[in-house]
PDB file of C-alpha atoms in Angstrom:
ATOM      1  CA  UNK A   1       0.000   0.000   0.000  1.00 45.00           C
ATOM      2  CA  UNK A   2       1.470   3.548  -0.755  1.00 46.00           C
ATOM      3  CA  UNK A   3       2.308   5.995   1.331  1.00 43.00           C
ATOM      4  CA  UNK A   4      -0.158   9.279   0.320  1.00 43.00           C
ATOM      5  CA  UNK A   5       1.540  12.330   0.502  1.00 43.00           C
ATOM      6  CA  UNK A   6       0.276  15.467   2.541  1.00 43.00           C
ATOM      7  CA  UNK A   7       1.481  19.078   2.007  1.00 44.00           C
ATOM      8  CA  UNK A   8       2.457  20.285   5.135  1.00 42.00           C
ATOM      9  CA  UNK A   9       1.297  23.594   4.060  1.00 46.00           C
ATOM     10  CA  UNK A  10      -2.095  22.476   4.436  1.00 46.00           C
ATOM     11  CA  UNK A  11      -3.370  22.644   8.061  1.00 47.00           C
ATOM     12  CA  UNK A  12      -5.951  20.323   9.068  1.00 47.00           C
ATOM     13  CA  UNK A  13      -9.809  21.531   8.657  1.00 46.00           C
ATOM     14  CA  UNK A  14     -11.187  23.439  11.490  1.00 46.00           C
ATOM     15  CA  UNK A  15     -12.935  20.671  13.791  1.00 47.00           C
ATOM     16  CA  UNK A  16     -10.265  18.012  13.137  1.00 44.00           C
ATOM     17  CA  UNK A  17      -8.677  18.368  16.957  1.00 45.00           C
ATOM     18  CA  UNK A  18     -12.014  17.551  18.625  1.00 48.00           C
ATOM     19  CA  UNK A  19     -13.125  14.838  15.999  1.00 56.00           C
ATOM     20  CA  UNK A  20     -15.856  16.931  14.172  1.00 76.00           C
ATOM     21  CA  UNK A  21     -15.170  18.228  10.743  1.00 84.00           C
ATOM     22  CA  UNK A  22     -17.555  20.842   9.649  1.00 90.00           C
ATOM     23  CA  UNK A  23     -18.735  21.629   6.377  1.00 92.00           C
ATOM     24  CA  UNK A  24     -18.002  24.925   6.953  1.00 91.00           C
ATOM     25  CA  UNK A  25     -14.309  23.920   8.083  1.00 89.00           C
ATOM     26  CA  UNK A  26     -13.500  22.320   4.898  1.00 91.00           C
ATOM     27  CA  UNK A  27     -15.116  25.158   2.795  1.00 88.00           C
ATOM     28  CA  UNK A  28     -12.319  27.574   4.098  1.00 86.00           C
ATOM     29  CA  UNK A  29      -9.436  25.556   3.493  1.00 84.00           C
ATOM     30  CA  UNK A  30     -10.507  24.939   0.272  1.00 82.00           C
ATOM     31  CA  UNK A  31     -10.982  28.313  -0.846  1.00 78.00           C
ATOM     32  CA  UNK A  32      -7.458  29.206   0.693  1.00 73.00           C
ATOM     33  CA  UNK A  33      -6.106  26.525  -2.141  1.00 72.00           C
ATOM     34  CA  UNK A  34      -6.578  22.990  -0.543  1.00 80.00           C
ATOM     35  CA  UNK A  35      -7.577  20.422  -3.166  1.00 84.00           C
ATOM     36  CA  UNK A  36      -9.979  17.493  -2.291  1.00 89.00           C
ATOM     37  CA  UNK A  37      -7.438  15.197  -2.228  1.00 87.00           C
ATOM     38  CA  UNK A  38      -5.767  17.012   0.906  1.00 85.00           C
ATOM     39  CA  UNK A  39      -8.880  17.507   2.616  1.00 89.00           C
ATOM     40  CA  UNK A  40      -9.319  13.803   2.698  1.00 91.00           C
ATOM     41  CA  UNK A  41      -6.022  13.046   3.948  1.00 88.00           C
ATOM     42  CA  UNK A  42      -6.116  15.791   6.801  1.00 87.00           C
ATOM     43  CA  UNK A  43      -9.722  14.663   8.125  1.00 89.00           C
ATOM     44  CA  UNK A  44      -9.601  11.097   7.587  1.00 90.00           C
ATOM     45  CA  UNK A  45     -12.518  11.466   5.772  1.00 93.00           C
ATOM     46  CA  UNK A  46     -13.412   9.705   2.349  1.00 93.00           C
ATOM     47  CA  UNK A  47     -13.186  11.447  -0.491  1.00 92.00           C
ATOM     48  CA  UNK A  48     -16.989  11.293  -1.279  1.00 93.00           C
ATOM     49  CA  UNK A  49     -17.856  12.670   2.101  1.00 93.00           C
ATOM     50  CA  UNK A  50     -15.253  15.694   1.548  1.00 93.00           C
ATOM     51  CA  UNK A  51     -17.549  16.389  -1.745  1.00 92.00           C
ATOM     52  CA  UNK A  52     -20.656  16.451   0.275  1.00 94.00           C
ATOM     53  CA  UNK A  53     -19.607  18.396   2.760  1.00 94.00           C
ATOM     54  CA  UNK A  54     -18.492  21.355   0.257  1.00 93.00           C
ATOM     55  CA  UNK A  55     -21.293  21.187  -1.282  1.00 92.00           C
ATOM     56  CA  UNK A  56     -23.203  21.100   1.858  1.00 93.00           C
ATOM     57  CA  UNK A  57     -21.281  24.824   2.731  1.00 92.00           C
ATOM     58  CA  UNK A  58     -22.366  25.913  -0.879  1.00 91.00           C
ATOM     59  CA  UNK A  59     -18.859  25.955  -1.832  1.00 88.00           C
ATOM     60  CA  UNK A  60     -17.878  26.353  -5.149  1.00 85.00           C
ATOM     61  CA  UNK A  61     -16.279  23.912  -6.897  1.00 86.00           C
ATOM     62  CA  UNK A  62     -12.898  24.492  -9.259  1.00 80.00           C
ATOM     63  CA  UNK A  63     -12.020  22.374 -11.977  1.00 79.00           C
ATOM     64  CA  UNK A  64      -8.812  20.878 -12.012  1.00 76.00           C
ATOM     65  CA  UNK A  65      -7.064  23.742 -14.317  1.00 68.00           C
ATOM     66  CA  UNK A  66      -8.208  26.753 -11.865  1.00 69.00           C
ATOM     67  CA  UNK A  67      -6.598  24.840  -8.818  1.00 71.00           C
ATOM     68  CA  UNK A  68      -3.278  24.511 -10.984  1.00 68.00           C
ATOM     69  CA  UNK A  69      -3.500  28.189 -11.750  1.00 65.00           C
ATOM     70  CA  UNK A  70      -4.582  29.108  -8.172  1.00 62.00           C
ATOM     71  CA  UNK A  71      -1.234  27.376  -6.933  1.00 65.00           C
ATOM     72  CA  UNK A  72       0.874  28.329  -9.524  1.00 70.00           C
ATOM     73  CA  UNK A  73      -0.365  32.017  -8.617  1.00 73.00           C
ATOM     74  CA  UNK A  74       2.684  33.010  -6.675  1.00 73.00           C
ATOM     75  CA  UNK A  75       5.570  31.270  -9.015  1.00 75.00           C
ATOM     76  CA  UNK A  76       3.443  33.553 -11.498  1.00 79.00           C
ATOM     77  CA  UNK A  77       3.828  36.806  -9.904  1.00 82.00           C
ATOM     78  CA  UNK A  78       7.379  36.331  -8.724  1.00 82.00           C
ATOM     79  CA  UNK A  79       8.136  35.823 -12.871  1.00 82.00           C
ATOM     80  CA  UNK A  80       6.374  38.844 -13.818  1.00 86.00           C
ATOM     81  CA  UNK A  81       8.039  41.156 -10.774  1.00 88.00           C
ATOM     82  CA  UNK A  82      11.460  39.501 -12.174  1.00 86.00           C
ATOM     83  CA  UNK A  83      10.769  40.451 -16.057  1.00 87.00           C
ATOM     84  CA  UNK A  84       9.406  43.811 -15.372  1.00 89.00           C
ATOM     85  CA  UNK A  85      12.460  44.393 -13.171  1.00 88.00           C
ATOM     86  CA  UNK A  86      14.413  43.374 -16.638  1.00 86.00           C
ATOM     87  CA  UNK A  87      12.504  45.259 -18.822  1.00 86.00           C
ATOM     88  CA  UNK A  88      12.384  49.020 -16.496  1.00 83.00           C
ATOM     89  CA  UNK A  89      15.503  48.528 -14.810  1.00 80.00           C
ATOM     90  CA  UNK A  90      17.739  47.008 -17.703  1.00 78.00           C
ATOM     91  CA  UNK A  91      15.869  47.532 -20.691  1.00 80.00           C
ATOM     92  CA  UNK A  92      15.156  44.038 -21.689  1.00 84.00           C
ATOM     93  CA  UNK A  93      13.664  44.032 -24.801  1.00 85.00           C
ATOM     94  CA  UNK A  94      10.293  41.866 -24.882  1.00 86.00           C
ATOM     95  CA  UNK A  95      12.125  39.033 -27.052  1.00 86.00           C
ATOM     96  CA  UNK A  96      14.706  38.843 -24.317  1.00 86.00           C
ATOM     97  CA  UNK A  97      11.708  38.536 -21.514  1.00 84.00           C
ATOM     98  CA  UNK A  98      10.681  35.960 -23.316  1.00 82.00           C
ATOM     99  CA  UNK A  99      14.159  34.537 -23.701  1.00 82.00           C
ATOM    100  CA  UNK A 100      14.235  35.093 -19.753  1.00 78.00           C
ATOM    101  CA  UNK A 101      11.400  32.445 -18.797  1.00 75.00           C
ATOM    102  CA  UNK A 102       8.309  34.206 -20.449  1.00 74.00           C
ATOM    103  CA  UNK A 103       8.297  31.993 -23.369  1.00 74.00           C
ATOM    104  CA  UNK A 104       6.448  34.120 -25.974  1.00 80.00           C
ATOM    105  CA  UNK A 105       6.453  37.885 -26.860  1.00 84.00           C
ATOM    106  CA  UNK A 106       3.139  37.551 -25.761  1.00 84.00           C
ATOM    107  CA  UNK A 107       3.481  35.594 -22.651  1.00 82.00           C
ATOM    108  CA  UNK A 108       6.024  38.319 -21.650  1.00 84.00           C
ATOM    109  CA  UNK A 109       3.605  41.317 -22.691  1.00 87.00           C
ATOM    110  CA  UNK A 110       1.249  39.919 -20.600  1.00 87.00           C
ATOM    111  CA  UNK A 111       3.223  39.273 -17.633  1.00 86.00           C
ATOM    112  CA  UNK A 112       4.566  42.597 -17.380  1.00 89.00           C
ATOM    113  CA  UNK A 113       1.283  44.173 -17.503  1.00 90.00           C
ATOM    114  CA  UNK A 114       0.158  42.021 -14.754  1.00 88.00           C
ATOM    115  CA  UNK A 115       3.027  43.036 -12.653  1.00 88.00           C
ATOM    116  CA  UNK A 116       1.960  46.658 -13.378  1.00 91.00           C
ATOM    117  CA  UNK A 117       4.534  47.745 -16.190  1.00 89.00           C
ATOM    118  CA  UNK A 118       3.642  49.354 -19.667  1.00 88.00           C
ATOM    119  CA  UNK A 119       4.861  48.199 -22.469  1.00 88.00           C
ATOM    120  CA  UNK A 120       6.832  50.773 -24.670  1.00 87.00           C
ATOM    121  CA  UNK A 121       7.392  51.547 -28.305  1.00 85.00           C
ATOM    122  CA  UNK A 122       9.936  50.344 -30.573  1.00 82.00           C
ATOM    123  CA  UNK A 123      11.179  53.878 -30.601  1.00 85.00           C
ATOM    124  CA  UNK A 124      11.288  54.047 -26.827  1.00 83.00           C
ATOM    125  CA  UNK A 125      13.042  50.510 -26.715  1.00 80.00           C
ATOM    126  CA  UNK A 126      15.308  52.521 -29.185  1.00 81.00           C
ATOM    127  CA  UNK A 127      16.469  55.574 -27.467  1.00 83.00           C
ATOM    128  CA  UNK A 128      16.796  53.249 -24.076  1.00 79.00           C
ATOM    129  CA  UNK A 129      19.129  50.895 -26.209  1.00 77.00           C
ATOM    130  CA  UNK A 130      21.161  54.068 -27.949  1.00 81.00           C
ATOM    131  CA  UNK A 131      21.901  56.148 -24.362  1.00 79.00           C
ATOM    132  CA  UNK A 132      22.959  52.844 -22.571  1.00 76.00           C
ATOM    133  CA  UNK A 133      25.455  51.896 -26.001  1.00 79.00           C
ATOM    134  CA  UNK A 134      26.606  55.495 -25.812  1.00 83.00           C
ATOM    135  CA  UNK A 135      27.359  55.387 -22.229  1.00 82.00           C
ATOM    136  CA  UNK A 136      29.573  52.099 -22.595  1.00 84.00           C
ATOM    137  CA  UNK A 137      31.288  53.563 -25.449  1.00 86.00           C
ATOM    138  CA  UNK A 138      32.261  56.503 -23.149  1.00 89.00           C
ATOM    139  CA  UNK A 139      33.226  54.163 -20.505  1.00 90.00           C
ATOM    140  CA  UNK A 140      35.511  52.425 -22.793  1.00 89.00           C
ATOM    141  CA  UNK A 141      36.870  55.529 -24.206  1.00 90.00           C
ATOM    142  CA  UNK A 142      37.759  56.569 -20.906  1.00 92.00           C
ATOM    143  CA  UNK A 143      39.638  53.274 -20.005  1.00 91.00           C
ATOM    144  CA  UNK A 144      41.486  53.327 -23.467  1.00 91.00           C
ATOM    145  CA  UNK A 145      42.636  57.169 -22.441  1.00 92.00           C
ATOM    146  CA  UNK A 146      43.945  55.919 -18.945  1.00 92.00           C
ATOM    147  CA  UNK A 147      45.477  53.393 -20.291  1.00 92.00           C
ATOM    148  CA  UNK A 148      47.186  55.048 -23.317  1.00 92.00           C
ATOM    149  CA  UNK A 149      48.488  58.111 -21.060  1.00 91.00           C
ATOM    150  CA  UNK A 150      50.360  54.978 -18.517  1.00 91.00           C
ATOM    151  CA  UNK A 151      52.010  54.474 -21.731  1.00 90.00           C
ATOM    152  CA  UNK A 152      50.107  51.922 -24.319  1.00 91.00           C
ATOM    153  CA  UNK A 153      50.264  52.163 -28.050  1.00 91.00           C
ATOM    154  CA  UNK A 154      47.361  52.838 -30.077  1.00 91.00           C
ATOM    155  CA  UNK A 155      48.293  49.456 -31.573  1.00 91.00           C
ATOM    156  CA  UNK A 156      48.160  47.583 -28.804  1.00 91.00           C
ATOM    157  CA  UNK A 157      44.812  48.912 -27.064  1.00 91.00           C
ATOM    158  CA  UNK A 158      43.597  48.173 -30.830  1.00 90.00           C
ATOM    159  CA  UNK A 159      44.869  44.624 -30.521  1.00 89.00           C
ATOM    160  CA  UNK A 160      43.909  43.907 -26.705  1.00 88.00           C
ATOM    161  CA  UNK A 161      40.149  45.208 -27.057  1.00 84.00           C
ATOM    162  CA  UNK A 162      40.133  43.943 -30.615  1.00 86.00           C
ATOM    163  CA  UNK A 163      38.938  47.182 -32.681  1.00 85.00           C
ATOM    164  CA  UNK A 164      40.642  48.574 -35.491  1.00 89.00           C
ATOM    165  CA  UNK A 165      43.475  51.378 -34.915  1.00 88.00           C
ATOM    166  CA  UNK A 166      41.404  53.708 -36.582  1.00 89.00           C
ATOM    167  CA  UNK A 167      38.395  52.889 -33.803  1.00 89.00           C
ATOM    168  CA  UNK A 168      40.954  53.308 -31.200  1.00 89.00           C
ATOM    169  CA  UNK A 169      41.804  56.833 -32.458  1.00 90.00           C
ATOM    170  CA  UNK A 170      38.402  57.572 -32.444  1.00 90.00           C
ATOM    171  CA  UNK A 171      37.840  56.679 -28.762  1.00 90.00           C
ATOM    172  CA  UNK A 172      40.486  58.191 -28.199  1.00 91.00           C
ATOM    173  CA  UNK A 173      39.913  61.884 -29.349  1.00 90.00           C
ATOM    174  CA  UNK A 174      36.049  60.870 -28.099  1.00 89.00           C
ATOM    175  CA  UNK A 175      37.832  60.699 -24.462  1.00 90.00           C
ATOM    176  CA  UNK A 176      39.403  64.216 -25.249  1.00 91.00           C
ATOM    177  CA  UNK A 177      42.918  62.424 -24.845  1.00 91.00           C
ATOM    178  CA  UNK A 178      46.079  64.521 -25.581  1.00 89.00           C
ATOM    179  CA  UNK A 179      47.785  62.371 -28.419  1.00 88.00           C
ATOM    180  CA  UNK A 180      51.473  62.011 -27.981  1.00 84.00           C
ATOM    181  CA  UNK A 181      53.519  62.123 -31.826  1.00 81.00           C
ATOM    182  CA  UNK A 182      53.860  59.762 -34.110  1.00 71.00           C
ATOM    183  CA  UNK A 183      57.038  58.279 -34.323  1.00 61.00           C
ATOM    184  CA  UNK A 184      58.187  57.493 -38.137  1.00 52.00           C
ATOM    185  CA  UNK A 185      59.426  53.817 -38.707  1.00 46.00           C
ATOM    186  CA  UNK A 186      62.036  52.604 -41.597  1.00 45.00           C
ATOM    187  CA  UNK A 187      64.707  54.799 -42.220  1.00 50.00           C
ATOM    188  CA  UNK A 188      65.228  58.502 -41.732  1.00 47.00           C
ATOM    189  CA  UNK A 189      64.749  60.536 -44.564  1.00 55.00           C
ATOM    190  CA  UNK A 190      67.762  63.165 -45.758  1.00 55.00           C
ATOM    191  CA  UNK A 191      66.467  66.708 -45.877  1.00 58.00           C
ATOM    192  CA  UNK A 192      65.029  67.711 -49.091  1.00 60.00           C
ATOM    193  CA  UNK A 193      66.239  69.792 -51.963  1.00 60.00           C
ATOM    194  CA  UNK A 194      64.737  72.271 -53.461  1.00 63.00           C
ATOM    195  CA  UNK A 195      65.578  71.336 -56.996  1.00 56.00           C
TER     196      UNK A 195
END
C-alpha cells in the first residue's frame, strides 16, 4: 500500500482536533487553495464525504485547471516582478523577456502588464538601447585614455580590445585624450632639396 503524501502547508480543517469536521471547516481551506485530495487526507474522511460536505457549505467547486493556476499564482507573480524588473531597470527588450522564462512575446507582454509595467514603443526601446550603447562607449573611451596616457600604443589597445586602430583613435579623441607624436618607422629621410 502507498504511502499518500500530505502538504504540510495544508493545516488540518477546522474541527479536526475535537473529531468533528464541519462543512463549513472544509469550505475555508478549500478556498485558501486545498484540493480534495488534501482535505481527505487531513480529516480522515473519504473522499466522497469531503464532496458532500463542500457542497453542503455551498462551496464552489474548481475544476482541475483553476486549482493549478490558483497554486501556480505566486511562481506567477514572482516571474512577472522579475521580467518587469528586466525590462524598467535594464531595458530588456520583450524578445529577451521571453528569452528570460516568459516563453512568448506575448506571454512576456502579458506578464509585465500584470506586474503593473507598460509596455513601450519600438522607438522608446530605441532611445533606451542608444543612451545605454553610448554610455559604454564613453566608458571604454575613458579606459582606453587611462590606459594610453600609462604608456600603451594605439596598436596595442587596438589589438587587446580587438577594434581597429582607426576605432581606437576615435575613442580616443572621443575621451578628449592629448595624443602624444607619431614616431616614423624605416629609415630617416635626408632633408630635401629644393631642386
Amino acid at each position: 500500500m502507498g504511502v499518500r503524501r500530505v502538504n504540510p502547508q495544508t493545516p488540518p480543517p477546522a474541527g479536526t482536533e475535537t473529531g468533528e469536521v464541519t462543512p463549513q471547516g472544509l469550505r475555508e481551506q478549500y478556498e485558501a487553495g486545498a484540493t480534495v485530495t488534501q482535505l481527505v487526507a487531513t480529516s480522515g474522511l473519504s473522499y466522497g464525504t469531503v464532496l458532500n460536505r463542500l457542497r453542503e457549505a455551498g462551496t464552489v467547486m474548481r475544476t482541475s485547471w483553476q486549482t493549478r493556476r490558483m497554486r501556480d499564482g505566486q511562481a506567477r507573480r514572482n516571474l512577472a516582478a522579475h521580467l518587469r524588473r528586466l525590462y524598467e531597470q535594464h531595458g530588456a527588450t520583450l524578445t529577451e523577456l521571453a528569452a528570460a522564462g516568459a516563453g512568448t512575446r506575448r506571454a512576456a507582454r502579458r506578464l509585465l502588464i500584470e506586474a503593473g509595467g507598460t509596455p513601450r514603443t519600438t522607438q522608446q526601446t530605441l532611445r533606451i538601447r542608444t543612451a545605454a550603447d553610448a554610455a559604454a562607449r564613453q566608458k571604454l573611451a575613458v579606459s582606453l585614455r587611462s590606459r594610453y596616457e600609462a604608456g600603451a600604443t594605439v596598436p596595442e589597445l587596438a589589438k587587446e580590445c580587438n577594434y581597429s586602430v582607426a576605432t581606437v583613435y576615435r575613442l580616443l579623441h572621443q575621451a578628449g585624450t592629448r595624443m602624444r607624436p607619431q614616431h616614423r618607422h624605416g629609415p630617416a629621410r635626408g632633408p630635401r632639396t629644393r631642386s
